[in-house]
PDB file of C-alpha atoms in Angstrom:
ATOM      1  CA  MET A   1      -4.146  -0.512   0.447  1.00 87.00           C
ATOM      2  CA  GLY A   2      -6.110  -2.273  -2.348  1.00 88.00           C
ATOM      3  CA  GLY A   3      -8.339  -5.323  -2.783  1.00 88.00           C
ATOM      4  CA  GLY A   4      -6.840  -7.145  -5.601  1.00 85.00           C
ATOM      5  CA  ASN A   5      -4.394  -9.968  -5.851  1.00 83.00           C
ATOM      6  CA  SER A   6      -1.550  -7.462  -5.647  1.00 82.00           C
ATOM      7  CA  ALA A   7      -2.540  -5.847  -2.411  1.00 87.00           C
ATOM      8  CA  ALA A   8      -3.361  -9.256  -1.089  1.00 90.00           C
ATOM      9  CA  GLU A   9      -0.044 -10.603  -2.005  1.00 88.00           C
ATOM     10  CA  TYR A  10       1.868  -7.621  -0.423  1.00 85.00           C
ATOM     11  CA  ALA A  11      -0.012  -7.703   2.604  1.00 91.00           C
ATOM     12  CA  ALA A  12       0.535 -11.281   3.244  1.00 92.00           C
ATOM     13  CA  ASP A  13       4.133 -11.112   2.635  1.00 90.00           C
ATOM     14  CA  LEU A  14       4.590  -8.611   4.790  1.00 90.00           C
ATOM     15  CA  ALA A  15       2.571 -10.160   7.531  1.00 92.00           C
ATOM     16  CA  GLU A  16       4.800 -12.994   7.825  1.00 87.00           C
ATOM     17  CA  LYS A  17       7.319 -10.756   9.446  1.00 89.00           C
ATOM     18  CA  ASN A  18       5.925  -7.613  10.405  1.00 90.00           C
ATOM     19  CA  ASP A  19       2.988  -5.758  11.848  1.00 91.00           C
ATOM     20  CA  SER A  20       0.287  -5.420   8.953  1.00 93.00           C
ATOM     21  CA  ALA A  21      -2.757  -4.436   7.698  1.00 96.00           C
ATOM     22  CA  LEU A  22      -4.609  -4.189   4.655  1.00 96.00           C
ATOM     23  CA  SER A  23      -7.354  -1.487   3.609  1.00 95.00           C
ATOM     24  CA  TYR A  24      -9.785  -1.853   1.160  1.00 94.00           C
ATOM     25  CA  ARG A  25     -12.766   0.365   0.842  1.00 91.00           C
ATOM     26  CA  LYS A  26     -15.346  -2.735  -0.083  1.00 94.00           C
ATOM     27  CA  PRO A  27     -16.746  -4.788   2.934  1.00 96.00           C
ATOM     28  CA  ASN A  28     -15.966  -8.010   1.118  1.00 95.00           C
ATOM     29  CA  PHE A  29     -13.090  -9.045  -1.498  1.00 92.00           C
ATOM     30  CA  THR A  30     -14.562  -9.688  -5.187  1.00 88.00           C
ATOM     31  CA  ARG A  31     -11.482  -9.678  -7.003  1.00 82.00           C
ATOM     32  CA  LEU A  32      -9.147 -11.926  -5.290  1.00 87.00           C
ATOM     33  CA  ASN A  33      -8.024 -15.802  -6.447  1.00 89.00           C
ATOM     34  CA  ALA A  34      -9.186 -18.491  -3.557  1.00 92.00           C
ATOM     35  CA  ILE A  35      -5.497 -18.720  -2.797  1.00 93.00           C
ATOM     36  CA  ASN A  36      -4.921 -15.034  -1.861  1.00 91.00           C
ATOM     37  CA  LEU A  37      -8.819 -15.113  -0.012  1.00 95.00           C
ATOM     38  CA  LEU A  38      -7.668 -18.126   2.134  1.00 95.00           C
ATOM     39  CA  ASN A  39      -4.205 -16.907   3.061  1.00 95.00           C
ATOM     40  CA  LEU A  40      -5.566 -13.447   4.233  1.00 96.00           C
ATOM     41  CA  GLU A  41      -8.454 -15.058   6.122  1.00 96.00           C
ATOM     42  CA  ARG A  42      -6.068 -17.647   7.623  1.00 96.00           C
ATOM     43  CA  LEU A  43      -3.189 -14.524   8.669  1.00 96.00           C
ATOM     44  CA  SER A  44      -6.494 -12.520  10.210  1.00 97.00           C
ATOM     45  CA  SER A  45      -7.622 -15.565  12.179  1.00 97.00           C
ATOM     46  CA  HIS A  46      -4.324 -15.944  13.704  1.00 96.00           C
ATOM     47  CA  GLY A  47      -3.993 -12.213  14.478  1.00 95.00           C
ATOM     48  CA  LYS A  48      -0.958 -11.837  11.777  1.00 95.00           C
ATOM     49  CA  ILE A  49      -2.798  -9.198  10.076  1.00 97.00           C
ATOM     50  CA  ARG A  50      -5.312  -6.395  10.797  1.00 97.00           C
ATOM     51  CA  MET A  51      -8.148  -6.041   8.119  1.00 97.00           C
ATOM     52  CA  PHE A  52      -9.648  -2.857   7.634  1.00 97.00           C
ATOM     53  CA  MET A  53     -12.617  -3.775   5.238  1.00 97.00           C
ATOM     54  CA  GLY A  54     -15.172  -0.913   4.388  1.00 96.00           C
ATOM     55  CA  THR A  55     -12.712   1.703   4.839  1.00 96.00           C
ATOM     56  CA  ASN A  56     -12.194   4.419   3.047  1.00 93.00           C
ATOM     57  CA  ILE A  57      -8.928   6.595   3.562  1.00 92.00           C
ATOM     58  CA  THR A  58      -9.369  10.416   3.870  1.00 92.00           C
ATOM     59  CA  ALA A  59      -5.937  11.427   4.123  1.00 91.00           C
ATOM     60  CA  ILE A  60      -2.147  10.468   4.779  1.00 91.00           C
ATOM     61  CA  ASP A  61       0.126  12.967   6.289  1.00 91.00           C
ATOM     62  CA  GLU A  62       3.382  12.428   7.940  1.00 90.00           C
ATOM     63  CA  LYS A  63       3.557  12.643  11.993  1.00 92.00           C
ATOM     64  CA  SER A  64       6.583  12.013  13.749  1.00 91.00           C
ATOM     65  CA  GLY A  65       8.338  10.258  10.935  1.00 89.00           C
ATOM     66  CA  LYS A  66       5.207   7.853  10.342  1.00 92.00           C
ATOM     67  CA  ALA A  67       2.741   7.807   7.922  1.00 92.00           C
ATOM     68  CA  LYS A  68      -0.343   9.183   9.682  1.00 95.00           C
ATOM     69  CA  VAL A  69      -3.869   7.517   7.794  1.00 95.00           C
ATOM     70  CA  SER A  70      -7.036   8.832   8.147  1.00 95.00           C
ATOM     71  CA  PHE A  71     -10.001   7.027   7.685  1.00 96.00           C
ATOM     72  CA  ALA A  72     -13.547   8.119   7.306  1.00 95.00           C
ATOM     73  CA  GLU A  73     -14.767   5.114   9.289  1.00 96.00           C
ATOM     74  CA  MET A  74     -12.457   5.018  12.022  1.00 96.00           C
ATOM     75  CA  GLU A  75      -9.813   6.757  14.063  1.00 97.00           C
ATOM     76  CA  PRO A  76      -6.507   7.265  12.275  1.00 97.00           C
ATOM     77  CA  GLU A  77      -3.622   5.042  12.475  1.00 95.00           C
ATOM     78  CA  LEU A  78       0.171   5.614  12.438  1.00 95.00           C
ATOM     79  CA  PHE A  79       2.425   3.083   9.955  1.00 94.00           C
ATOM     80  CA  ASP A  80       5.882   2.679   9.328  1.00 92.00           C
ATOM     81  CA  ARG A  81       5.147   2.266   5.627  1.00 89.00           C
ATOM     82  CA  VAL A  82       2.046   2.569   3.282  1.00 90.00           C
ATOM     83  CA  VAL A  83       1.686   0.591   0.085  1.00 86.00           C
ATOM     84  CA  PHE A  84      -0.678   1.315  -2.689  1.00 82.00           C
ATOM     85  CA  ALA A  85      -1.667  -1.263  -4.676  1.00 80.00           C
ATOM     86  CA  ILE A  86      -4.774  -0.150  -6.593  1.00 71.00           C
ATOM     87  CA  GLY A  87      -6.296   0.487  -9.866  1.00 62.00           C
ATOM     88  CA  GLY A  88      -5.323   0.173 -13.435  1.00 60.00           C
ATOM     89  CA  SER A  89      -5.328   4.027 -13.872  1.00 62.00           C
ATOM     90  CA  THR A  90      -4.048   6.763 -11.709  1.00 68.00           C
ATOM     91  CA  PRO A  91      -6.747   7.864  -9.328  1.00 76.00           C
ATOM     92  CA  ILE A  92      -5.615  11.365  -9.109  1.00 81.00           C
ATOM     93  CA  ASP A  93      -7.920  13.074  -6.909  1.00 84.00           C
ATOM     94  CA  PHE A  94      -7.340  10.159  -4.051  1.00 82.00           C
ATOM     95  CA  LEU A  95      -3.638  10.649  -4.629  1.00 85.00           C
ATOM     96  CA  LYS A  96      -3.850  14.512  -3.875  1.00 87.00           C
ATOM     97  CA  LYS A  97      -6.091  13.792  -0.796  1.00 85.00           C
ATOM     98  CA  CYS A  98      -3.643  11.543   0.399  1.00 85.00           C
ATOM     99  CA  GLY A  99      -0.715  14.406   0.011  1.00 88.00           C
ATOM    100  CA  VAL A 100       1.057  12.884  -3.159  1.00 90.00           C
ATOM    101  CA  GLU A 101       2.738  15.466  -5.467  1.00 92.00           C
ATOM    102  CA  LEU A 102       1.992  15.198  -9.056  1.00 91.00           C
ATOM    103  CA  GLU A 103       3.523  16.588 -11.967  1.00 91.00           C
ATOM    104  CA  ASP A 104       1.515  16.121 -15.359  1.00 87.00           C
ATOM    105  CA  GLY A 105      -0.582  13.617 -13.720  1.00 82.00           C
ATOM    106  CA  GLU A 106       1.728  11.335 -12.323  1.00 86.00           C
ATOM    107  CA  PRO A 107       3.326  10.845  -8.800  1.00 89.00           C
ATOM    108  CA  ILE A 108       6.424  12.614  -7.984  1.00 93.00           C
ATOM    109  CA  LEU A 109       8.675   9.874  -6.690  1.00 93.00           C
ATOM    110  CA  SER A 110      12.343   9.116  -5.262  1.00 92.00           C
ATOM    111  CA  SER A 111      14.555   6.495  -7.028  1.00 89.00           C
ATOM    112  CA  GLU A 112      12.928   3.633  -4.557  1.00 89.00           C
ATOM    113  CA  PHE A 113       9.476   5.327  -5.294  1.00 91.00           C
ATOM    114  CA  GLU A 114       8.734   6.901  -2.275  1.00 92.00           C
ATOM    115  CA  THR A 115       6.468   9.732  -2.220  1.00 92.00           C
ATOM    116  CA  GLN A 116       7.436  13.043  -0.460  1.00 89.00           C
ATOM    117  CA  THR A 117       6.019  11.536   2.539  1.00 87.00           C
ATOM    118  CA  THR A 118       8.534   9.417   4.506  1.00 86.00           C
ATOM    119  CA  GLY A 119       7.535   5.627   4.349  1.00 88.00           C
ATOM    120  CA  MET A 120       4.811   5.944   1.512  1.00 90.00           C
ATOM    121  CA  PHE A 121       5.679   4.384  -1.867  1.00 91.00           C
ATOM    122  CA  ILE A 122       3.719   3.714  -4.762  1.00 87.00           C
ATOM    123  CA  SER A 123       4.194   0.912  -7.248  1.00 84.00           C
ATOM    124  CA  GLY A 124       2.242  -0.343 -10.218  1.00 79.00           C
ATOM    125  CA  ASP A 125      -0.068   1.368 -12.640  1.00 75.00           C
ATOM    126  CA  ILE A 126      -0.915   4.283 -10.440  1.00 78.00           C
ATOM    127  CA  ALA A 127       2.631   5.647 -10.360  1.00 79.00           C
ATOM    128  CA  PHE A 128       2.144   6.311 -14.415  1.00 76.00           C
ATOM    129  CA  LYS A 129      -0.400   8.258 -16.200  1.00 68.00           C
ATOM    130  CA  THR A 130      -1.321   5.673 -18.797  1.00 63.00           C
ATOM    131  CA  GLY A 131      -0.619   2.323 -16.926  1.00 62.00           C
ATOM    132  CA  GLY A 132       2.062   0.359 -16.492  1.00 62.00           C
ATOM    133  CA  SER A 133       3.073  -3.281 -17.204  1.00 68.00           C
ATOM    134  CA  ILE A 134       3.345  -6.391 -14.807  1.00 71.00           C
ATOM    135  CA  ILE A 135       7.134  -6.402 -15.367  1.00 73.00           C
ATOM    136  CA  VAL A 136       7.622  -2.582 -14.483  1.00 79.00           C
ATOM    137  CA  ALA A 137       5.499  -3.295 -11.507  1.00 80.00           C
ATOM    138  CA  LEU A 138       7.561  -6.275 -10.347  1.00 82.00           C
ATOM    139  CA  ASP A 139      10.571  -4.307 -10.659  1.00 86.00           C
ATOM    140  CA  MET A 140       9.417  -1.345  -8.777  1.00 88.00           C
ATOM    141  CA  SER A 141       8.107  -3.817  -5.724  1.00 86.00           C
ATOM    142  CA  TYR A 142      11.256  -5.411  -5.702  1.00 88.00           C
ATOM    143  CA  LYS A 143      13.113  -1.884  -5.279  1.00 90.00           C
ATOM    144  CA  ILE A 144      10.784  -0.906  -2.687  1.00 90.00           C
ATOM    145  CA  VAL A 145      11.341  -4.042  -0.460  1.00 89.00           C
ATOM    146  CA  LYS A 146      14.964  -3.516  -0.995  1.00 89.00           C
ATOM    147  CA  LYS A 147      15.004  -0.352   0.484  1.00 89.00           C
ATOM    148  CA  ILE A 148      12.716  -1.026   3.448  1.00 89.00           C
ATOM    149  CA  LYS A 149      14.825  -4.396   3.909  1.00 88.00           C
ATOM    150  CA  GLU A 150      17.944  -2.040   4.124  1.00 89.00           C
ATOM    151  CA  GLU A 151      16.410   0.428   6.152  1.00 87.00           C
ATOM    152  CA  LEU A 152      15.366  -1.980   8.823  1.00 86.00           C
ATOM    153  CA  LYS A 153      18.408  -3.958   8.488  1.00 83.00           C
ATOM    154  CA  LEU A 154      17.303  -7.510   7.615  1.00 75.00           C
TER     155      LEU A 154
END
């Protein structure tokens, strides 16, 4: 979920070999570079990614080992994994609504950056109260993808 280049790149990469969706709260992307915008449009037009534009996530719960994502505008959807790629500062209220446990304003995460909700990961700036760095975010993302690949035996 997210509307920036990081979210677009996660979604596009995952969509190449997985059933994927991208949720963004605005009806149109406003910050994507041209390459990422074209890539998402191509994937969407070929049915490789579902675009949930103008959607607001109201909660994320666990249901039968999957992440149940509730939206204000549509029926809930079940996902194997949820990746947050949003914001330059931790959106504490939003994370609490999604069931993410916090300690001193930071999400409580496993060593692979998974929350207490199985299949829900947090990477990048929102994992830290004061933000992070691109190097830290890339390392976190690598570890998340590695864990998912191991679980899927890819």
